[in-house]
Short mmCIF file of C-alpha atoms in Angstrom, two decimals:
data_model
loop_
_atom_site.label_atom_id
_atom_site.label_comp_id
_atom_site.label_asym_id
_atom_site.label_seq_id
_atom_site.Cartn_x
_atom_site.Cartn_y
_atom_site.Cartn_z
CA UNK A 1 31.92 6.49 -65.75
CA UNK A 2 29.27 5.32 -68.48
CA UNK A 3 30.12 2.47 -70.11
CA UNK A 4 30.16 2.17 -73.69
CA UNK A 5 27.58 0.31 -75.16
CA UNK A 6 27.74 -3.70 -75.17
CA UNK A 7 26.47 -4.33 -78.46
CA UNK A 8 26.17 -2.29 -81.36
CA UNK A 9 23.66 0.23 -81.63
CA UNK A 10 20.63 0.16 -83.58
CA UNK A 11 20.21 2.45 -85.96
CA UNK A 12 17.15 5.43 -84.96
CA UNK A 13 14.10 4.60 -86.65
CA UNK A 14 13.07 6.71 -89.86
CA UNK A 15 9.57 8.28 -89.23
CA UNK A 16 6.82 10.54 -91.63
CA UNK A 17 7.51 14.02 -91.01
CA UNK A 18 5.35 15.69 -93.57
CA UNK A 19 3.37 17.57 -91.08
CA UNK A 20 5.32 20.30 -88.71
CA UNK A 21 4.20 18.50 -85.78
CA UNK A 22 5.66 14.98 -86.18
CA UNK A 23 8.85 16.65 -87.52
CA UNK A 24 8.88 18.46 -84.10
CA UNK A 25 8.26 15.73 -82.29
CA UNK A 26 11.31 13.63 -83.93
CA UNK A 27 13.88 16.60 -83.09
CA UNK A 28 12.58 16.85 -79.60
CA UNK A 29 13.20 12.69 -79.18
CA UNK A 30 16.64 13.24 -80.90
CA UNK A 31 16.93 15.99 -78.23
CA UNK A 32 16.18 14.05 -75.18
CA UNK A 33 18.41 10.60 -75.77
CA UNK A 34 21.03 13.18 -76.71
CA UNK A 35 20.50 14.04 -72.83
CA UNK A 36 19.93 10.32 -71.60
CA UNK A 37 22.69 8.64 -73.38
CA UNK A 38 25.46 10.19 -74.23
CA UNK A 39 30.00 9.55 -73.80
CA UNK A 40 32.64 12.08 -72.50
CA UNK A 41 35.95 11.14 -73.57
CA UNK A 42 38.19 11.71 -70.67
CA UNK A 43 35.38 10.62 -68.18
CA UNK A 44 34.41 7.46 -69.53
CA UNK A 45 37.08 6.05 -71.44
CA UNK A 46 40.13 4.20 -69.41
CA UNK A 47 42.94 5.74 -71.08
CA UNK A 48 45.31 5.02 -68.89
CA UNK A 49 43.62 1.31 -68.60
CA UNK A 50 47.04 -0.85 -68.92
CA UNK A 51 44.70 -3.20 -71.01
CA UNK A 52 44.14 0.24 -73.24
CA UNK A 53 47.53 0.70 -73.75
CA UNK A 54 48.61 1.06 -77.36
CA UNK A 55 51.23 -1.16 -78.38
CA UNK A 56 51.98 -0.90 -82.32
CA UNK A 57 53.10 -4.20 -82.56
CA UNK A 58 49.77 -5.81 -81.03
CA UNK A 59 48.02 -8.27 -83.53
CA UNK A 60 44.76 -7.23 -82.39
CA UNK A 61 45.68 -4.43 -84.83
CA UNK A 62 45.95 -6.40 -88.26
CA UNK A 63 43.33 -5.62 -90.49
CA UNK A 64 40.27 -8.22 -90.79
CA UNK A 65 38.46 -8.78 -94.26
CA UNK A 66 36.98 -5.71 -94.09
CA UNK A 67 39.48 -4.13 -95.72
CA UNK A 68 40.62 -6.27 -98.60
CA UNK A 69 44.58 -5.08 -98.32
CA UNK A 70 44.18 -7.49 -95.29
CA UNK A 71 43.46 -10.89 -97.43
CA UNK A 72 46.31 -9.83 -100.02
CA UNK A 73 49.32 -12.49 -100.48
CA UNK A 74 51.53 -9.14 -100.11
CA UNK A 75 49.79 -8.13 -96.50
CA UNK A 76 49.96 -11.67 -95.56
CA UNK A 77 53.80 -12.41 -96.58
CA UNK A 78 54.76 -8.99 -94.04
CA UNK A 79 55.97 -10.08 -90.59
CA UNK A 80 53.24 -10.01 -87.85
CA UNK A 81 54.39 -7.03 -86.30
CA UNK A 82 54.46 -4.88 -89.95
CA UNK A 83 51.18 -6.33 -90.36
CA UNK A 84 49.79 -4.69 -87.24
CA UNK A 85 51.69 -1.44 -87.90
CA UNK A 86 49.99 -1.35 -91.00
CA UNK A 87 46.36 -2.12 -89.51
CA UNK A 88 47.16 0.47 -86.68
CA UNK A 89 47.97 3.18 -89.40
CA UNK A 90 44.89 2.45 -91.12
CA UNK A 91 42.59 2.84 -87.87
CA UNK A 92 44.34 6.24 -86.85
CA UNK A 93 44.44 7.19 -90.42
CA UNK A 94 40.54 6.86 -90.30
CA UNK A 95 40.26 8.67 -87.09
CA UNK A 96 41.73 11.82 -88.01
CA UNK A 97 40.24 12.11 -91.28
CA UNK A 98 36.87 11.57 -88.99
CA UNK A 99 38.06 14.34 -86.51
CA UNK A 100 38.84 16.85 -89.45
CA UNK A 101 35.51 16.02 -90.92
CA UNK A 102 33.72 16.52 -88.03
CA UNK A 103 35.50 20.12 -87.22
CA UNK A 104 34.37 20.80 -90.71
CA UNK A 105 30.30 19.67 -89.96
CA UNK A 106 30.32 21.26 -86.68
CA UNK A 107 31.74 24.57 -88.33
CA UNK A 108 28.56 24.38 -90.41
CA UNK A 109 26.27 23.51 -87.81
CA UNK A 110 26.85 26.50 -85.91
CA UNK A 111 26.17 29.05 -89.32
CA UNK A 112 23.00 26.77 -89.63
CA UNK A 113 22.24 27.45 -85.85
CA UNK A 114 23.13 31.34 -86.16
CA UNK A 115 20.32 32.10 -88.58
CA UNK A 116 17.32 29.75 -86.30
CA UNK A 117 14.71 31.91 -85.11
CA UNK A 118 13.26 31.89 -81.36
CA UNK A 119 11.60 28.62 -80.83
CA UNK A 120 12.97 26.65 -83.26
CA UNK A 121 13.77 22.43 -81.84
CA UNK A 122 16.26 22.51 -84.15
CA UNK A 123 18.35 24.75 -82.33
CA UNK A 124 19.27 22.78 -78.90
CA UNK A 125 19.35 19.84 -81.19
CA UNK A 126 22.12 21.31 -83.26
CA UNK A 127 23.82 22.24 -79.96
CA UNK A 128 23.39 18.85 -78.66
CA UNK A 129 25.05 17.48 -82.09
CA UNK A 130 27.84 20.17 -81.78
CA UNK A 131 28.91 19.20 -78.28
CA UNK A 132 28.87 14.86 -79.27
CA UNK A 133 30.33 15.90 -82.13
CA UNK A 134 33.74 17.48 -80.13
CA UNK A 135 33.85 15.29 -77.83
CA UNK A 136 34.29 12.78 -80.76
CA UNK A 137 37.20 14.76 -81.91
CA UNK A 138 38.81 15.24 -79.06
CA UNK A 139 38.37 10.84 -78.55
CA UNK A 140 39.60 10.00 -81.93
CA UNK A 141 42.79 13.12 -81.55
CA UNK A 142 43.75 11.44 -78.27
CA UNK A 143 43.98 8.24 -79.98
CA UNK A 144 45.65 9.29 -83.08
CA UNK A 145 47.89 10.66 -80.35
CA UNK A 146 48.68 7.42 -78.09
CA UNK A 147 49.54 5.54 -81.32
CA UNK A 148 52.51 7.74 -81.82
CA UNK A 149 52.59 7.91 -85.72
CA UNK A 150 52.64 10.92 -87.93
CA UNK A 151 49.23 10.28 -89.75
CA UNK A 152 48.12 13.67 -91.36
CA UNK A 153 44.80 12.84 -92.04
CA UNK A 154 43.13 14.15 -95.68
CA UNK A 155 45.74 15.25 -98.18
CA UNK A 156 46.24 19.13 -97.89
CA UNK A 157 44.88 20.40 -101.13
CA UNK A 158 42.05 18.31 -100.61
CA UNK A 159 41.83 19.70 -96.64
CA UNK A 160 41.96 23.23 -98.36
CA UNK A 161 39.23 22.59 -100.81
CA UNK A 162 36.96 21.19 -97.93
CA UNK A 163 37.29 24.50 -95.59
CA UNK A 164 34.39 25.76 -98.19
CA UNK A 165 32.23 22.66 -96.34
CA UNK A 166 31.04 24.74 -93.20
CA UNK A 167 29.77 27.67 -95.51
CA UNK A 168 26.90 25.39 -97.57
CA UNK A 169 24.23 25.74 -94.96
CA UNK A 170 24.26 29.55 -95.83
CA UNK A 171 23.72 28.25 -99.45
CA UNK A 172 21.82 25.15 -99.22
CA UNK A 173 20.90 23.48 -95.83
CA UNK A 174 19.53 20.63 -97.62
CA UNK A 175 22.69 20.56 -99.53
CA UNK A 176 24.53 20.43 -96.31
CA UNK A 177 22.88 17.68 -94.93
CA UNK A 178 23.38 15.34 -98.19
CA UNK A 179 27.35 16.42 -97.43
CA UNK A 180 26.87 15.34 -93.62
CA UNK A 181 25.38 12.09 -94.97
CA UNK A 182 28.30 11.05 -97.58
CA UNK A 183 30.81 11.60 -94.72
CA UNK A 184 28.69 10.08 -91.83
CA UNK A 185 27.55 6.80 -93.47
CA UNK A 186 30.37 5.33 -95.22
CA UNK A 187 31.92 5.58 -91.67
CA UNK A 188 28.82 4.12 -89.69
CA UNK A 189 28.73 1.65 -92.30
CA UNK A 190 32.56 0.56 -91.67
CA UNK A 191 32.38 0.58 -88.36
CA UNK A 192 29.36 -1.64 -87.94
CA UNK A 193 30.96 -4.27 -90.20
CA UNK A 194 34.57 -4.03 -88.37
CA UNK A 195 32.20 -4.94 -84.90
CA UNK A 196 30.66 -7.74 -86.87
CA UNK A 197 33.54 -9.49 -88.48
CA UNK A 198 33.85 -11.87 -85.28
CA UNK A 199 37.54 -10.72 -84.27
CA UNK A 200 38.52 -9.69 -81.28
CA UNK A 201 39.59 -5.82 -81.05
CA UNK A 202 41.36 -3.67 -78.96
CA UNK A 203 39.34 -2.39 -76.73
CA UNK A 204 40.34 1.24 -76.80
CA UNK A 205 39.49 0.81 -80.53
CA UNK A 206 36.37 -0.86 -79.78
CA UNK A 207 35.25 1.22 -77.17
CA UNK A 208 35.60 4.66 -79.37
CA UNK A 209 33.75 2.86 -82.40
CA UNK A 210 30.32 1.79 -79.87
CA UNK A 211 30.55 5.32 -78.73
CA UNK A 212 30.88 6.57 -81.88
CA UNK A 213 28.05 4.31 -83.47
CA UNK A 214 25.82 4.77 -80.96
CA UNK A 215 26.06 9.32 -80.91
CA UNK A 216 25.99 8.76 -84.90
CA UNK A 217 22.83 7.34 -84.85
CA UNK A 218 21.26 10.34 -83.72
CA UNK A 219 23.29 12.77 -86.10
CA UNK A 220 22.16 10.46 -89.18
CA UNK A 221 18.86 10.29 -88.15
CA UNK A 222 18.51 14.30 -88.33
CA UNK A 223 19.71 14.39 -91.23
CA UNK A 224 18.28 12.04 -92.82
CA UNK A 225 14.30 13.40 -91.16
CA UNK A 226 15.65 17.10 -92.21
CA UNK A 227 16.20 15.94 -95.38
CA UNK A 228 12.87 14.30 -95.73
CA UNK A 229 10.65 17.11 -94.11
CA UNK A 230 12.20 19.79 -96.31
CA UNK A 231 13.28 18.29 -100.01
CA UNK A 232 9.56 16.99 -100.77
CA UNK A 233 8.39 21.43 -100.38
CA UNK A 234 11.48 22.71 -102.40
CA UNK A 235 10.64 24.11 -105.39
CA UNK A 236 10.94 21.66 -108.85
CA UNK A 237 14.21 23.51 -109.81
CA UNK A 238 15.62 23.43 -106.60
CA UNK A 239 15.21 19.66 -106.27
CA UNK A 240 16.56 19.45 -109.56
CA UNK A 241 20.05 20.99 -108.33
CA UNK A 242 20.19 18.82 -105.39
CA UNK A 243 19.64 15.51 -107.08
CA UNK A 244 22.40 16.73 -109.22
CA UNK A 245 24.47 18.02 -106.91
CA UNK A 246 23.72 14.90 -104.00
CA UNK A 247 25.40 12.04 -106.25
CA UNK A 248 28.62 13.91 -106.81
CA UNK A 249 29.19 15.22 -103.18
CA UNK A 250 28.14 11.26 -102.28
CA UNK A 251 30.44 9.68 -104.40
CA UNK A 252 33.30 12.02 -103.61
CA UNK A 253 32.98 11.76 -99.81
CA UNK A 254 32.83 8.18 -100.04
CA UNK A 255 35.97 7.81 -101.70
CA UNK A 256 37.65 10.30 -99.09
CA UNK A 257 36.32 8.41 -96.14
CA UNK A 258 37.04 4.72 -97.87
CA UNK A 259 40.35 5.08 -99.84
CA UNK A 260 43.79 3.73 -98.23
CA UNK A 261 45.66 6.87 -96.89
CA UNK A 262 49.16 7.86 -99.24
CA UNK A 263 51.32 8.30 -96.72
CA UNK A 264 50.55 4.97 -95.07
CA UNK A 265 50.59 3.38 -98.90
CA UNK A 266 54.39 5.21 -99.57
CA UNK A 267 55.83 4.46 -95.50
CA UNK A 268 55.00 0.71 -95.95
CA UNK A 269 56.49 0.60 -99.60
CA UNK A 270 52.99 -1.35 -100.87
CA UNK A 271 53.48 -1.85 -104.46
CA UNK A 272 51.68 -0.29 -107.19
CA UNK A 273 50.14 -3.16 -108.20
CA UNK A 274 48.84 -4.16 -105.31
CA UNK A 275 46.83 -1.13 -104.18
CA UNK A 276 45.33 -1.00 -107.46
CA UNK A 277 44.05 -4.96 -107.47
CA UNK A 278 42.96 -4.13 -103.65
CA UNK A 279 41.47 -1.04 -104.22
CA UNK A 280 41.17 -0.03 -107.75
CA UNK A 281 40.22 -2.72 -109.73
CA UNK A 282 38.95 -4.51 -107.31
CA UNK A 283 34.84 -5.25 -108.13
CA UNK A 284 34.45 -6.08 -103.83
CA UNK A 285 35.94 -2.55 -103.26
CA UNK A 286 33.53 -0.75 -105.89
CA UNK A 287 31.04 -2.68 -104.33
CA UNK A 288 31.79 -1.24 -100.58
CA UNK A 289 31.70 2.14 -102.11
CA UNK A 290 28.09 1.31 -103.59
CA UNK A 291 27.21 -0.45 -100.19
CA UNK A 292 28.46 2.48 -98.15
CA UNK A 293 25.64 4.91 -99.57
CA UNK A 294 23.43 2.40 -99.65
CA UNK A 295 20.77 4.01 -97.51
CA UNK A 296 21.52 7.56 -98.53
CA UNK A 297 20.70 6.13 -101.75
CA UNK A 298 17.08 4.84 -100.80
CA UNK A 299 16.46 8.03 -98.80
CA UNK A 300 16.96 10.26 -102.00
CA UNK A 301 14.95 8.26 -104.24
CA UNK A 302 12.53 8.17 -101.30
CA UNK A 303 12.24 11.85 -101.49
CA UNK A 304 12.37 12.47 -104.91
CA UNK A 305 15.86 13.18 -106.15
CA UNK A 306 16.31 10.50 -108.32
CA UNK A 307 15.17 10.46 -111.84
CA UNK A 308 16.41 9.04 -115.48
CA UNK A 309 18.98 12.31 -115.57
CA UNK A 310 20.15 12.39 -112.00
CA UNK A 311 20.15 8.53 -112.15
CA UNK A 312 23.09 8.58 -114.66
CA UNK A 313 25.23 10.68 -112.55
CA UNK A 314 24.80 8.00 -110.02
CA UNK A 315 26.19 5.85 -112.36
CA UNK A 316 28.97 8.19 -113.38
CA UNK A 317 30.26 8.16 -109.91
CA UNK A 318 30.31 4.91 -109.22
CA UNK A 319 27.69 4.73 -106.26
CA UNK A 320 24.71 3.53 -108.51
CA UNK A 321 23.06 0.09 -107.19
CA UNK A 322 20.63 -1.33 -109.60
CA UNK A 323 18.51 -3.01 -106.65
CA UNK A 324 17.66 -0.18 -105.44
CA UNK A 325 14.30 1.78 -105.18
CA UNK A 326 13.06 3.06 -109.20
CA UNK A 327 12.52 6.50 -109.29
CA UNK A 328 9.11 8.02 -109.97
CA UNK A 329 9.11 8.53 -113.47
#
């Protein structure tokens, strides 16, 4: 068994990858750690662990200051064990919306990989990505499963909409990758916080978030190279779309990964009022969304998709930070 890792991962360093060469290079690294480090589910996660046991009523399940429902007078005024119920349906909630995003990417990995000629790094890569990738949905499914509640994951017109996700790549790869980066980063960025906040977690929770970090590393750091060996050679127009496009699919996919789940919102009877001074109006919240696509947001104005027009729909959606990096103008 592999142990998860013991502190949280660092994030994979961004490199220049203007020539072919060094971009090569970076998807052949990717390639190898994907060999030298890498989780199976049902090898090296205890499940059966009686210290991994999932109890619904466990306080190690009540949500921290990460999520701001969890410093609300109404939260705190709920007995302990509704309080951990609540936490627990938040954590599964997030899990399988992760798990249906991530059938959705790897969908659109493989019609990127069909089309890769001989030769091409990115193809074991891809494959490499593909495999982590079910492996995390087959941890976060068998989780979802051991809690025992009927979370259903992203609303189903929404789920329906998002089945058009794994057929960008024969559109735009570039455009894919900006929608891999809006779902993988406000996650990464959640769960890095939740390991920070100085609580002590379950550990079958904590265990699937370090593997999960530590895999999503590599898939962001593709991404984010991909993005910033191909954008800078697309043609003007091109570029154009994208930086249109990449603020709208950002802002959107942040929401999806970051907003309190419905069902959880109606089973627990929370008020009105108080998801909307939580979540809504809350400035903190906004700000989390901001924060969330905080380095998606340097990376496109790093690469040129930012400029006085595109800037605006930044702003429109919500995920606009003024400190960061001014666009060439």
């Amino acid at each position: 068994m592999t142990s998860a890792p013991s502190s949280t991962a660092a994030r994979e360093r961004d490199e220049q990858v203007a020539s072919r060469s060094a971009y090569r290079a970076v998807i052949e690294r990717l390639s190898k750690a994907s060999v030298d480090k890498h989780w199976e589910p049902y090898r090296d996660i205890p499940w059966d662990d009686p210290e991994f046991q999932v109890d619904q009523t466990d306080p190690r399940w009540e949500l921290s200051g990460v999520d701001r429902l969890g410093g609300h007078p109404w939260y705190l005024s709920r007995s302990p064990e509704v309080r951990a119920r609540i936490g627990l349906w938040r954590v599964a909630t997030a899990m399988k919306i992760g798990l249906q995003f991530e059938n959705l990417l790897k969908r659109g990995l493989l019609n990127y990989a069909y089309r890769l000629p001989n030769g091409s790094p990115e193809f074991r890569y891809v494959y490499h990505e593909t495999t982590e990738e079910a492996h995390h949905g087959m941890m976060f499914q068998e989780f979802v499963n051991r809690t025992g509640l009927p979370v259903r994951g992203m609303p189903g017109p929404l789920s329906v909409v998002a089945q058009v996700a794994p057929w960008i790549p024969l559109i735009s790869t570039e455009l894919f990758f900006v929608f891999v980066l809006g779902g993988e980063d406000p996650i990464d960025h959640v769960q890095r916080r939740l390991l920070k906040d100085g609580r002590v977690h379950h550990p079958l929770e904590e265990t699937i978030m370090r593997i999960h970090i530590a895999e999503e590393a590599r898939h962001i750091s593709f991404a984010r190279h991909y993005l910033r060996n191909r954008v800078p050679r697309m043609p003007a127009y091109r570029r154009l779309l994208l930086g249109i496009a990449s603020p709208v699919i950002l802002g959107v996919m942040a929401r999806i990964m970051l907003a309190p789940p419905g069902p959880m919102i109606r089973r627990f009877d929370i008020p009105a009022n108080v998801v909307a001074e939580v979540y809504l109006r809350n400035p903190a919240a906004r700000q989390e969304i901001r924060d969330s696509v905080g380095k998606t947001r340097e990376l496109c104005a790093e690469i040129g998709l930012i400029n006085p027009l595109t800037r605006r729909i930044w702003q429109l959606m919500g995920i606009w930070e003024d400190a960061a990096p001014s666009a060439p103008r």
